[in-house]
Backbone as CSV, one residue per row, in Angstrom:
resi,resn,N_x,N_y,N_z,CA_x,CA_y,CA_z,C_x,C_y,C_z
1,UNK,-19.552,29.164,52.896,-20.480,29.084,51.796,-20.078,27.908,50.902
2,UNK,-20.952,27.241,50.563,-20.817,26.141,50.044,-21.517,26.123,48.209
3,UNK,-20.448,25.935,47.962,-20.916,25.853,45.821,-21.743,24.591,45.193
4,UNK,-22.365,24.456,45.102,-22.727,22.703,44.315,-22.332,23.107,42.950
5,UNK,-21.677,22.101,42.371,-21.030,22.008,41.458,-21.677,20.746,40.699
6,UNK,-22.013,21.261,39.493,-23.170,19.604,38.651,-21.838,19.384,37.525
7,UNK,-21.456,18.383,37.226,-20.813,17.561,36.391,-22.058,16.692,35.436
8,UNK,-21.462,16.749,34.013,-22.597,15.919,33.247,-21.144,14.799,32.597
9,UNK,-21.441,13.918,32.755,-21.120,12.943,31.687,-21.195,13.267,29.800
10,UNK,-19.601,13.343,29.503,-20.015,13.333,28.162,-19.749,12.233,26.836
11,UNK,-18.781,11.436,28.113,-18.333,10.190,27.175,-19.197,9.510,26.816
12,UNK,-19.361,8.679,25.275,-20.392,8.059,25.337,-19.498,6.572,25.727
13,UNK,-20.835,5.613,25.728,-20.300,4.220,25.914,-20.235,3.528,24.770
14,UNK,-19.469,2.576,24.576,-19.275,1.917,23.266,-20.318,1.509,22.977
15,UNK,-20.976,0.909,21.707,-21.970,0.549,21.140,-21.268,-0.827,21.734
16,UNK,-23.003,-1.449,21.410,-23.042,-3.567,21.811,-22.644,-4.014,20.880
17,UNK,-21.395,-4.657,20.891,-20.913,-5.227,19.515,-21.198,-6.091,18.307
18,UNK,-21.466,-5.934,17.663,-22.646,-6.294,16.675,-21.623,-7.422,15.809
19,UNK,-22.139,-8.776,15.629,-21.729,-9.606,15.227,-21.392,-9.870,13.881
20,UNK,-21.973,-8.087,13.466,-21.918,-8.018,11.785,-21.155,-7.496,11.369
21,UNK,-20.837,-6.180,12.622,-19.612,-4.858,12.609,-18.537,-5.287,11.632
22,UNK,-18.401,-4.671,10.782,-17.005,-4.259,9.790,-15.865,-4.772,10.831
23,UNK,-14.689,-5.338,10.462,-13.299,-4.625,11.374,-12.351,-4.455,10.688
24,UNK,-11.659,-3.723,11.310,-10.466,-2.524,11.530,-9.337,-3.372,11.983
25,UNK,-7.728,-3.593,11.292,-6.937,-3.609,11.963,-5.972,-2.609,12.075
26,UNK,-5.928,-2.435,13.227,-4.642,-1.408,13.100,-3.058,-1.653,13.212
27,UNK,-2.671,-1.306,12.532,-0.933,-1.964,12.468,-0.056,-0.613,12.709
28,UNK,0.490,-0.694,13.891,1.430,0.222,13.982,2.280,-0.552,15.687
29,UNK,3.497,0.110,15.087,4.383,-0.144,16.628,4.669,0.364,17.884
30,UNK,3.552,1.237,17.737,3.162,2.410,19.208,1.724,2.181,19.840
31,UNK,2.111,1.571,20.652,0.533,1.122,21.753,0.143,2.336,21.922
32,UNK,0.743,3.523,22.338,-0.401,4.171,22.461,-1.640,4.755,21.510
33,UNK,-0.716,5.027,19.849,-1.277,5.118,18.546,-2.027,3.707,18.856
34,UNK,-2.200,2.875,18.887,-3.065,1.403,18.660,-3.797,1.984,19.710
35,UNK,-4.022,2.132,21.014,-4.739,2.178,21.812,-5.724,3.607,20.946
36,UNK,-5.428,4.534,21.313,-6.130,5.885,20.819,-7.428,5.475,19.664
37,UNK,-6.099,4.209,18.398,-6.809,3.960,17.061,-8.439,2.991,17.903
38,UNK,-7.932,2.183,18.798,-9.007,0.989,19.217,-9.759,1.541,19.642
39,UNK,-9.438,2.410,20.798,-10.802,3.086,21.290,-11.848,3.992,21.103
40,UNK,-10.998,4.637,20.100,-11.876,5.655,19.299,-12.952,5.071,18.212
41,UNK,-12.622,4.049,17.611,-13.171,3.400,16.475,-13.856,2.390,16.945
42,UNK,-13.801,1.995,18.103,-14.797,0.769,19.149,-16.460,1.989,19.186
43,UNK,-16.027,3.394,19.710,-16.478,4.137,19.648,-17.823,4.134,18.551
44,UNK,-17.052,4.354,17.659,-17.586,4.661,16.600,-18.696,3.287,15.887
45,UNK,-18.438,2.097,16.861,-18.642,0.501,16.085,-18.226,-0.260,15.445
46,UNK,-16.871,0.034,15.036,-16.345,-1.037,14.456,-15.652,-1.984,15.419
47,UNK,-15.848,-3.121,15.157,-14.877,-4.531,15.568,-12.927,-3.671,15.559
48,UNK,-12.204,-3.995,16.484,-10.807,-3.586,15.992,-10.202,-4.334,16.169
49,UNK,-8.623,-4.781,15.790,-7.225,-5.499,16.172,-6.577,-4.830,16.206
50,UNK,-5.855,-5.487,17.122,-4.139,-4.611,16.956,-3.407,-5.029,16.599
51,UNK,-1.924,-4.830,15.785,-0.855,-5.334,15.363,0.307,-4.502,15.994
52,UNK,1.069,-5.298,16.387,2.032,-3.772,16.830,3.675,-4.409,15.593
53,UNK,3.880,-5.156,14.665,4.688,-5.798,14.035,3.834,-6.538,13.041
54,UNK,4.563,-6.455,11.755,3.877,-6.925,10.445,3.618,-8.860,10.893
55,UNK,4.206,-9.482,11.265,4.232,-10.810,11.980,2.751,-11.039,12.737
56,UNK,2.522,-9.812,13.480,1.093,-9.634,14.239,0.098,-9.750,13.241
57,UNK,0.832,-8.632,12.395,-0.422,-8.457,11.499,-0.700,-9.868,10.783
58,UNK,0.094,-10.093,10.152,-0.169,-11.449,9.170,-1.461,-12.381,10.036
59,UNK,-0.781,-12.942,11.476,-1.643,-13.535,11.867,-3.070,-13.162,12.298
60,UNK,-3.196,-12.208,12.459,-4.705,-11.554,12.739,-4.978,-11.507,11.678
61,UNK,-4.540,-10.984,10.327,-4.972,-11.456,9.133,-5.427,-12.789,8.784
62,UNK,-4.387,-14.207,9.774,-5.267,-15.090,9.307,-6.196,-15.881,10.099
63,UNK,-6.720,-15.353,10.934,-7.275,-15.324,11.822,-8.487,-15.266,11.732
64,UNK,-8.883,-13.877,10.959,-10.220,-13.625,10.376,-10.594,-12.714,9.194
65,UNK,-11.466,-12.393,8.956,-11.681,-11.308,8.147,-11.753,-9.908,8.486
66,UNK,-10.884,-8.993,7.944,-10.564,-7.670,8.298,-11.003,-6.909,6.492
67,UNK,-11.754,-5.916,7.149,-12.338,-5.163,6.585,-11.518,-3.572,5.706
68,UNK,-10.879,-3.316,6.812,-9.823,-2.155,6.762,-8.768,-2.084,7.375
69,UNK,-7.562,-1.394,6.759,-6.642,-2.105,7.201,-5.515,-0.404,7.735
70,UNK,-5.347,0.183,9.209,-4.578,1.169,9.256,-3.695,0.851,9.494
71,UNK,-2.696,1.397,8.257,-1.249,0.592,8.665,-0.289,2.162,8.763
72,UNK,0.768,1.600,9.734,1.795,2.456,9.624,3.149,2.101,8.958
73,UNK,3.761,3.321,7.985,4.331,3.744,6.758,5.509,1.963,7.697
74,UNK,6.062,2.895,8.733,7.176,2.260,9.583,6.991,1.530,10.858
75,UNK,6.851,0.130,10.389,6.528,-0.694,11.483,7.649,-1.316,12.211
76,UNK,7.875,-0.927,12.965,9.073,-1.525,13.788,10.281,-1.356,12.646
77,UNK,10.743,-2.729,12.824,11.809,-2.936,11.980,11.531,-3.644,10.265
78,UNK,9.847,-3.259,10.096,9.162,-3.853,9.235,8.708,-2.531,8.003
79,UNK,8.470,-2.473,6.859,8.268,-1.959,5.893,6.600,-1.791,5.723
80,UNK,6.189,-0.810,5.944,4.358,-0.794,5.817,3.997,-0.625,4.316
81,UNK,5.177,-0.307,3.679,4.578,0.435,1.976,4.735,-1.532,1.305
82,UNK,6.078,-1.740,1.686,6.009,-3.394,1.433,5.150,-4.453,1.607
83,UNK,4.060,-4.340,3.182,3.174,-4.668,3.256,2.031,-4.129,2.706
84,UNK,1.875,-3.359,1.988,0.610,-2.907,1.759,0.898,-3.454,0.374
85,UNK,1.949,-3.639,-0.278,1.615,-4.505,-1.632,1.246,-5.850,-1.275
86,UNK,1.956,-6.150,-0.436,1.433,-7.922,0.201,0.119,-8.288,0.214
87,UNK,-0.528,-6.715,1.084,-1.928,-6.598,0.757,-2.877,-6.523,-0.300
88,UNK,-2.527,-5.906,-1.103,-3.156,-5.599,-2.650,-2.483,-7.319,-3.287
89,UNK,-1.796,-7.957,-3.293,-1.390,-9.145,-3.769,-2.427,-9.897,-3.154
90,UNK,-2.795,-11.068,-2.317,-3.307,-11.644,-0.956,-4.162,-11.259,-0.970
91,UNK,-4.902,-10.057,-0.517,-6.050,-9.334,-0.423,-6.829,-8.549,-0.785
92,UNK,-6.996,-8.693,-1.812,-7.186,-7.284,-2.890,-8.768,-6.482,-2.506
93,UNK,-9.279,-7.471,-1.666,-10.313,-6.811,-1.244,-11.018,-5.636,0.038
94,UNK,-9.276,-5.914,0.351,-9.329,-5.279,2.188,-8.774,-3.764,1.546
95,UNK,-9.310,-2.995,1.961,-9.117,-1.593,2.012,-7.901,-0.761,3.026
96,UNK,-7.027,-0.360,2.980,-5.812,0.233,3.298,-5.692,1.848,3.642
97,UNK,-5.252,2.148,4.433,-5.336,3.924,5.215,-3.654,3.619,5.698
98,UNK,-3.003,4.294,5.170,-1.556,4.540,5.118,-1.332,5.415,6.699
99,UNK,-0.882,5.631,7.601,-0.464,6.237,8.569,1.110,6.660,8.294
100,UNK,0.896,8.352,8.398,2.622,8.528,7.883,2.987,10.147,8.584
101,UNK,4.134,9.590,9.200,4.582,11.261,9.376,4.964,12.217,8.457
102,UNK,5.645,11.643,7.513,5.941,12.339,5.843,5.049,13.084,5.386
103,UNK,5.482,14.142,5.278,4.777,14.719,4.239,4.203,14.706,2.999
104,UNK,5.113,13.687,2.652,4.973,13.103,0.961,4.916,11.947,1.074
105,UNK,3.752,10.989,0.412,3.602,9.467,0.368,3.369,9.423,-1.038
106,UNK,4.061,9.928,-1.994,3.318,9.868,-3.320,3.885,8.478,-4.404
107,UNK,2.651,7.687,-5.006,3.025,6.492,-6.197,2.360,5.654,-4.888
108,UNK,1.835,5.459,-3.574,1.475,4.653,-3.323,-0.031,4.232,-3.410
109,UNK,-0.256,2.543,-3.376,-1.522,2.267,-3.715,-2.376,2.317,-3.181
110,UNK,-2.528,3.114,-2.175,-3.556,2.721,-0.265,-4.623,3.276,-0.975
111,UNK,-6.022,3.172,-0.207,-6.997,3.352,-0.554,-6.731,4.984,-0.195
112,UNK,-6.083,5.339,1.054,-6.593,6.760,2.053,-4.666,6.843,2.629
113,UNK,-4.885,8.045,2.529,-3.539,8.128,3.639,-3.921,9.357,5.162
114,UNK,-3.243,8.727,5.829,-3.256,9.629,7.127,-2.448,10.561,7.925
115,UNK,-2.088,11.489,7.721,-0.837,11.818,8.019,-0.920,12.013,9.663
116,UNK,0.337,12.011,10.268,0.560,12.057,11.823,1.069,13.352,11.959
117,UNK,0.927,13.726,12.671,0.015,13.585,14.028,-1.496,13.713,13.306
118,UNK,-2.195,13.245,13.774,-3.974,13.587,13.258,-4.950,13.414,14.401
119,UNK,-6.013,13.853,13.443,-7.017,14.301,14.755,-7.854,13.210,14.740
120,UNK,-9.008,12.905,15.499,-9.092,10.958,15.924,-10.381,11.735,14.326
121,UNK,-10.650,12.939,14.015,-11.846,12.834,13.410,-11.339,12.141,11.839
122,UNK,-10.357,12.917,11.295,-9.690,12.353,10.562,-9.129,10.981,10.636
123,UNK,-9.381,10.185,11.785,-9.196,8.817,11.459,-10.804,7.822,10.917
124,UNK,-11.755,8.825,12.181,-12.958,8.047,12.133,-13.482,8.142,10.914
125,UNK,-13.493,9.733,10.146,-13.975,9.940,8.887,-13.548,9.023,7.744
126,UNK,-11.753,8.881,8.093,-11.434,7.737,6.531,-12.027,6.560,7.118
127,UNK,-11.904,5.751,8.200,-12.104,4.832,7.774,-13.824,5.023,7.547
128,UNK,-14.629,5.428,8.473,-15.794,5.532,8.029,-15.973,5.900,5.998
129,UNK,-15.348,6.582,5.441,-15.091,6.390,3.965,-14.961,5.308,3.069
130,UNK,-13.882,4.339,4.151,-13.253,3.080,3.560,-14.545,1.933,3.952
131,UNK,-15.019,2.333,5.198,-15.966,0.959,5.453,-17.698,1.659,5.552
132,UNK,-18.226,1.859,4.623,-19.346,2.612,4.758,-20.187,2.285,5.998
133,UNK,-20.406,3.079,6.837,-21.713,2.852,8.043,-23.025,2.121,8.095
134,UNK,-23.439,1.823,6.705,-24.153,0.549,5.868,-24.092,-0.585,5.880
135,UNK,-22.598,-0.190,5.500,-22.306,-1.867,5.064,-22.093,-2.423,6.883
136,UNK,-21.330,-1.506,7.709,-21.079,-2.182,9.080,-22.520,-2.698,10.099
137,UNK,-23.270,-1.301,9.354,-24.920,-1.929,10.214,-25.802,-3.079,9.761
138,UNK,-25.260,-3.316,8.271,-25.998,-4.412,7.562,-26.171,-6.052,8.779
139,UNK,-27.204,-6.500,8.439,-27.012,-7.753,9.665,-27.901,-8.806,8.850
């Protein structure tokens, strides 16, 4: 006896990348956290980068214009709370989402914090917070 078995597709496919899309960098020193952050938020439409070292970051910073910025607390051998004043100095216009295993991030200036482990909704929701769905569809 033979079963047919129907499978549906539930992944969606990334949206066509829109030349207007907001972007996202993500700064952290774990590809797979960067990967998870890129693909989920490609997902969602935003433009992304990766940084895996504050050095990365700088240059993708000068590179282009970045919209939002997920950084982690501990970047390598690099300081994320240090960079995120660099940011508010330099950039006062780019918006910041703290990534932190700590429990406590308190006195810092980020727009959003994220704590780790998290769920991808809680990533898509802040930044969707930080970069309104408006402003990314605007063209």
């Amino acid at each position: 006896m033979r079963r047919r078995i129907e499978v549906r597709a539930t992944a969606r496919l990334p949206p066509a990348v829109d030349s207007h899309a907001q972007t996202v960098l993500v700064v952290d020193d774990d590809p797979s956290i960067r990967l998870l952050c890129r693909l989920n938020l490609e997902l969602e439409g935003w433009s992304v980068r990766e940084a895996g070292g504050l050095p990365q970051a700088r240059e993708q910073l000068a590179d282009g214009a970045v919209d939002v910025v997920v950084l982690d607390v501990h970047v390598g051998s690099g300081n994320g709370l240090e960079f995120l004043q660099e940011l508010r100095r330099d950039r006062p216009g780019v918006k910041v989402a703290m990534l932190t295993g700590s429990d406590r991030l308190e006195g810092v200036d980020s727009d959003a914090v994220i704590p780790k482990p998290f769920r991808i909704e809680q990533l898509t929701t802040t930044v969707a917070r930080l970069a309104p769905r408006a402003a990314r569809t605007a063209g």
